[in-house]
Amino acid sequence: MAKKPRPKQVRVCLLSRHPVVLHEFQHLLSHFDFAVRAQRLDSADSTRLRRAPVYVLDAYGPRPETEVLIAGILDRFPKTRLLVLAEKFSESNAFPFLRLGAKGLLTYEQAREQLPRALQTVAAGGFWVPRTLLSRFVDSILSRLRTRPWVSGAAGLSRREREVLEALLGNLSNKEIAAKLNISERTAKFHVSNLLAKFSVQRRADLIMLCFQTQPPAS
């Protein structure tokens, strides 16, 4: 029997101002199937960075510099995935990172346990953001948007799937979706589960995040 091909290694670039941080997380990831490159930062200049599918950025230092670096990386490499590490996260520092396009947030303590799984999830197109923080961010998105977000790839959905997606992006529960579309709650749950699978995300909030981060800039 032919052997199954090994999964392709995820290429990761670690970015930090501190050699100790780089060494710790490079050593951690060396026990897993990642191709890791570590680079010490001495400024917020992203032009000297080489392309990588996934970046892990240590946000130690002034937040404006971190935001400039995130914006610069994602402007140069729009398809790259970016995960941010910090001592702690709150709405004041996490929300700007998410608005800029970060796909994952981990404290240093969480990263020591969760970084390998978080990288696999982010590299596959998902998000790794604490549930409570993500929920508050999604609420802030929906309360500010004048028009409902949409998502790239929706054109390939059936009419019913598009209806469920529109309701889901309105932050309706399965019960509310069922009542709005005159279907059973079980059917609504079935469609929601299918939509999450089609867009390679695990949570409803992830799908709203995906829509928000892929919106074209306002003209």
XYZ file of C-alpha atoms in Angstrom:
219
model
C 0.000 0.000 0.000
C 1.361 3.402 -0.975
C 2.283 5.675 1.880
C 0.217 8.794 2.358
C 2.176 11.964 1.576
C 3.222 13.920 4.647
C 1.304 17.151 5.238
C 3.161 20.178 3.974
C 5.099 21.997 6.680
C 3.672 25.310 7.793
C 6.291 28.035 7.296
C 6.306 30.473 10.191
C 8.273 33.666 10.788
C 8.729 34.722 14.428
C 9.203 38.457 14.984
C 10.305 40.002 18.280
C 12.539 42.703 19.702
C 13.818 40.249 22.312
C 16.195 37.338 21.565
C 14.919 35.453 24.630
C 11.350 35.465 23.280
C 12.545 34.350 19.850
C 14.599 31.528 21.343
C 11.802 30.303 23.618
C 9.135 30.037 20.941
C 11.491 28.805 18.236
C 12.500 26.013 20.615
C 8.836 25.265 21.390
C 7.903 24.967 17.714
C 10.959 22.830 16.930
C 9.095 19.905 18.516
C 6.309 20.208 15.932
C 6.088 20.112 12.156
C 6.799 23.774 11.427
C 9.511 25.388 9.322
C 10.439 28.288 11.593
C 12.493 31.388 10.894
C 13.189 33.855 13.719
C 13.921 37.509 13.065
C 14.766 40.176 15.599
C 12.961 43.484 15.123
C 14.721 46.794 15.560
C 12.033 49.019 14.044
C 8.488 49.037 12.689
C 9.838 48.858 9.121
C 8.252 45.889 7.346
C 10.097 46.370 4.043
C 13.029 44.213 5.147
C 10.866 41.229 6.008
C 10.714 38.254 3.697
C 7.360 36.766 2.782
C 5.997 34.027 5.052
C 2.584 32.316 5.042
C 2.268 32.917 8.795
C 3.859 35.524 11.062
C 3.953 35.405 14.852
C 4.497 38.947 16.086
C 5.561 39.796 19.630
C 3.667 43.005 20.461
C 6.024 44.063 23.247
C 6.714 47.778 22.909
C 4.696 50.848 21.920
C 1.323 49.845 20.483
C 1.460 52.380 17.607
C 4.685 50.759 16.354
C 3.072 47.317 16.484
C 0.052 48.604 14.564
C 2.302 50.159 11.898
C 4.164 46.867 11.552
C 0.960 44.809 11.252
C -0.429 47.197 8.643
C 2.855 47.130 6.724
C 3.087 43.335 6.685
C -0.503 42.841 5.541
C -0.205 45.601 2.957
C 2.865 43.922 1.418
C 1.593 40.362 1.831
C -2.240 40.467 1.846
C -2.633 36.677 1.942
C -0.371 36.121 4.920
C -1.829 35.132 8.291
C -0.735 37.003 11.393
C -0.887 35.975 15.051
C 0.002 38.443 17.819
C 1.590 37.675 21.201
C 1.402 40.019 24.191
C 1.596 40.031 27.979
C -2.178 40.539 28.126
C -5.051 41.623 25.910
C -7.940 43.976 26.493
C -10.317 45.784 24.173
C -7.929 48.743 23.994
C -5.069 46.805 22.413
C -6.815 43.761 20.903
C -9.505 45.544 18.885
C -7.036 47.649 16.836
C -5.012 44.515 16.000
C -8.163 42.685 14.866
C -9.341 45.652 12.797
C -5.991 45.657 11.010
C -6.385 41.979 10.108
C -4.728 39.885 12.838
C -6.112 36.333 12.861
C -4.943 35.232 16.292
C -4.217 36.653 19.745
C -2.315 34.804 22.474
C -0.781 35.911 25.738
C 2.738 34.632 26.394
C 1.353 32.248 29.009
C -1.282 30.884 26.620
C 1.265 30.583 23.809
C 3.402 28.174 25.829
C 0.492 25.712 25.697
C -1.539 26.700 22.658
C 0.815 28.164 20.038
C 1.225 25.002 17.893
C -2.554 24.429 17.703
C -3.211 28.124 17.155
C -0.751 28.229 14.255
C -2.333 25.207 12.584
C -5.779 26.794 12.912
C -4.679 30.209 11.654
C -2.658 28.712 8.784
C -5.746 26.740 7.693
C -7.798 29.940 7.452
C -9.360 30.069 10.909
C -9.103 32.428 13.862
C -7.628 31.950 17.321
C -9.063 34.685 19.518
C -10.366 34.254 23.099
C -14.115 33.663 22.904
C -15.175 36.522 25.202
C -12.905 39.030 23.479
C -14.031 37.908 20.031
C -17.694 38.159 21.035
C -17.242 41.730 22.272
C -15.354 42.655 19.106
C -18.079 41.203 16.877
C -20.716 43.133 18.839
C -18.718 46.323 18.285
C -18.496 45.595 14.540
C -22.214 45.000 14.129
C -23.185 48.050 16.169
C -21.054 50.366 14.005
C -21.654 49.051 10.499
C -24.313 50.890 8.519
C -24.579 48.021 6.060
C -24.338 44.329 6.813
C -20.984 42.731 5.952
C -20.770 40.115 3.217
C -18.170 37.482 2.484
C -16.049 36.534 -0.488
C -17.208 33.191 -1.884
C -20.905 33.683 -1.126
C -21.733 33.634 -4.843
C -21.342 29.842 -4.867
C -23.995 29.292 -2.206
C -27.561 28.141 -2.749
C -30.420 30.606 -2.247
C -31.255 29.106 1.157
C -27.620 29.167 2.245
C -27.379 32.833 1.280
C -30.509 33.581 3.309
C -29.097 31.770 6.342
C -25.740 33.500 5.905
C -27.396 36.919 5.786
C -29.288 36.129 8.983
C -26.158 34.750 10.630
C -24.264 37.933 9.760
C -27.063 39.804 11.490
C -26.020 37.899 14.634
C -29.300 35.976 14.835
C -29.478 32.763 16.849
C -30.495 29.469 15.235
C -33.964 29.886 16.744
C -34.272 33.412 15.323
C -33.002 32.262 11.909
C -35.589 29.470 11.897
C -38.417 31.875 12.721
C -37.307 34.423 10.124
C -37.009 31.854 7.315
C -39.955 29.696 8.412
C -37.826 26.569 8.800
C -37.181 24.277 11.754
C -34.460 25.131 14.242
C -32.780 21.832 13.376
C -32.663 22.823 9.687
C -31.257 26.237 10.599
C -28.557 24.572 12.691
C -27.750 22.236 9.771
C -27.284 25.168 7.368
C -25.180 27.133 9.867
C -22.890 24.128 10.411
C -22.499 23.700 6.645
C -21.640 27.379 6.204
C -18.968 27.249 8.896
C -17.445 24.212 7.183
C -17.566 25.831 3.720
C -15.716 28.912 4.951
C -13.272 26.835 7.062
C -14.122 28.481 10.378
C -15.244 26.946 13.650
C -17.484 29.585 15.200
C -20.209 31.957 14.059
C -18.164 34.881 15.352
C -15.232 33.699 13.202
C -17.415 33.980 10.100
C -18.473 37.524 11.002
C -14.789 38.347 11.565
C -13.925 36.859 8.176
C -16.548 39.045 6.521
C -15.346 42.160 8.321
C -11.685 41.601 7.477
C -12.372 40.871 3.794
C -14.612 43.885 3.186
C -13.328 46.160 0.405
C -12.327 49.602 1.690
C -15.071 52.187 1.634
C -14.882 54.476 -1.384
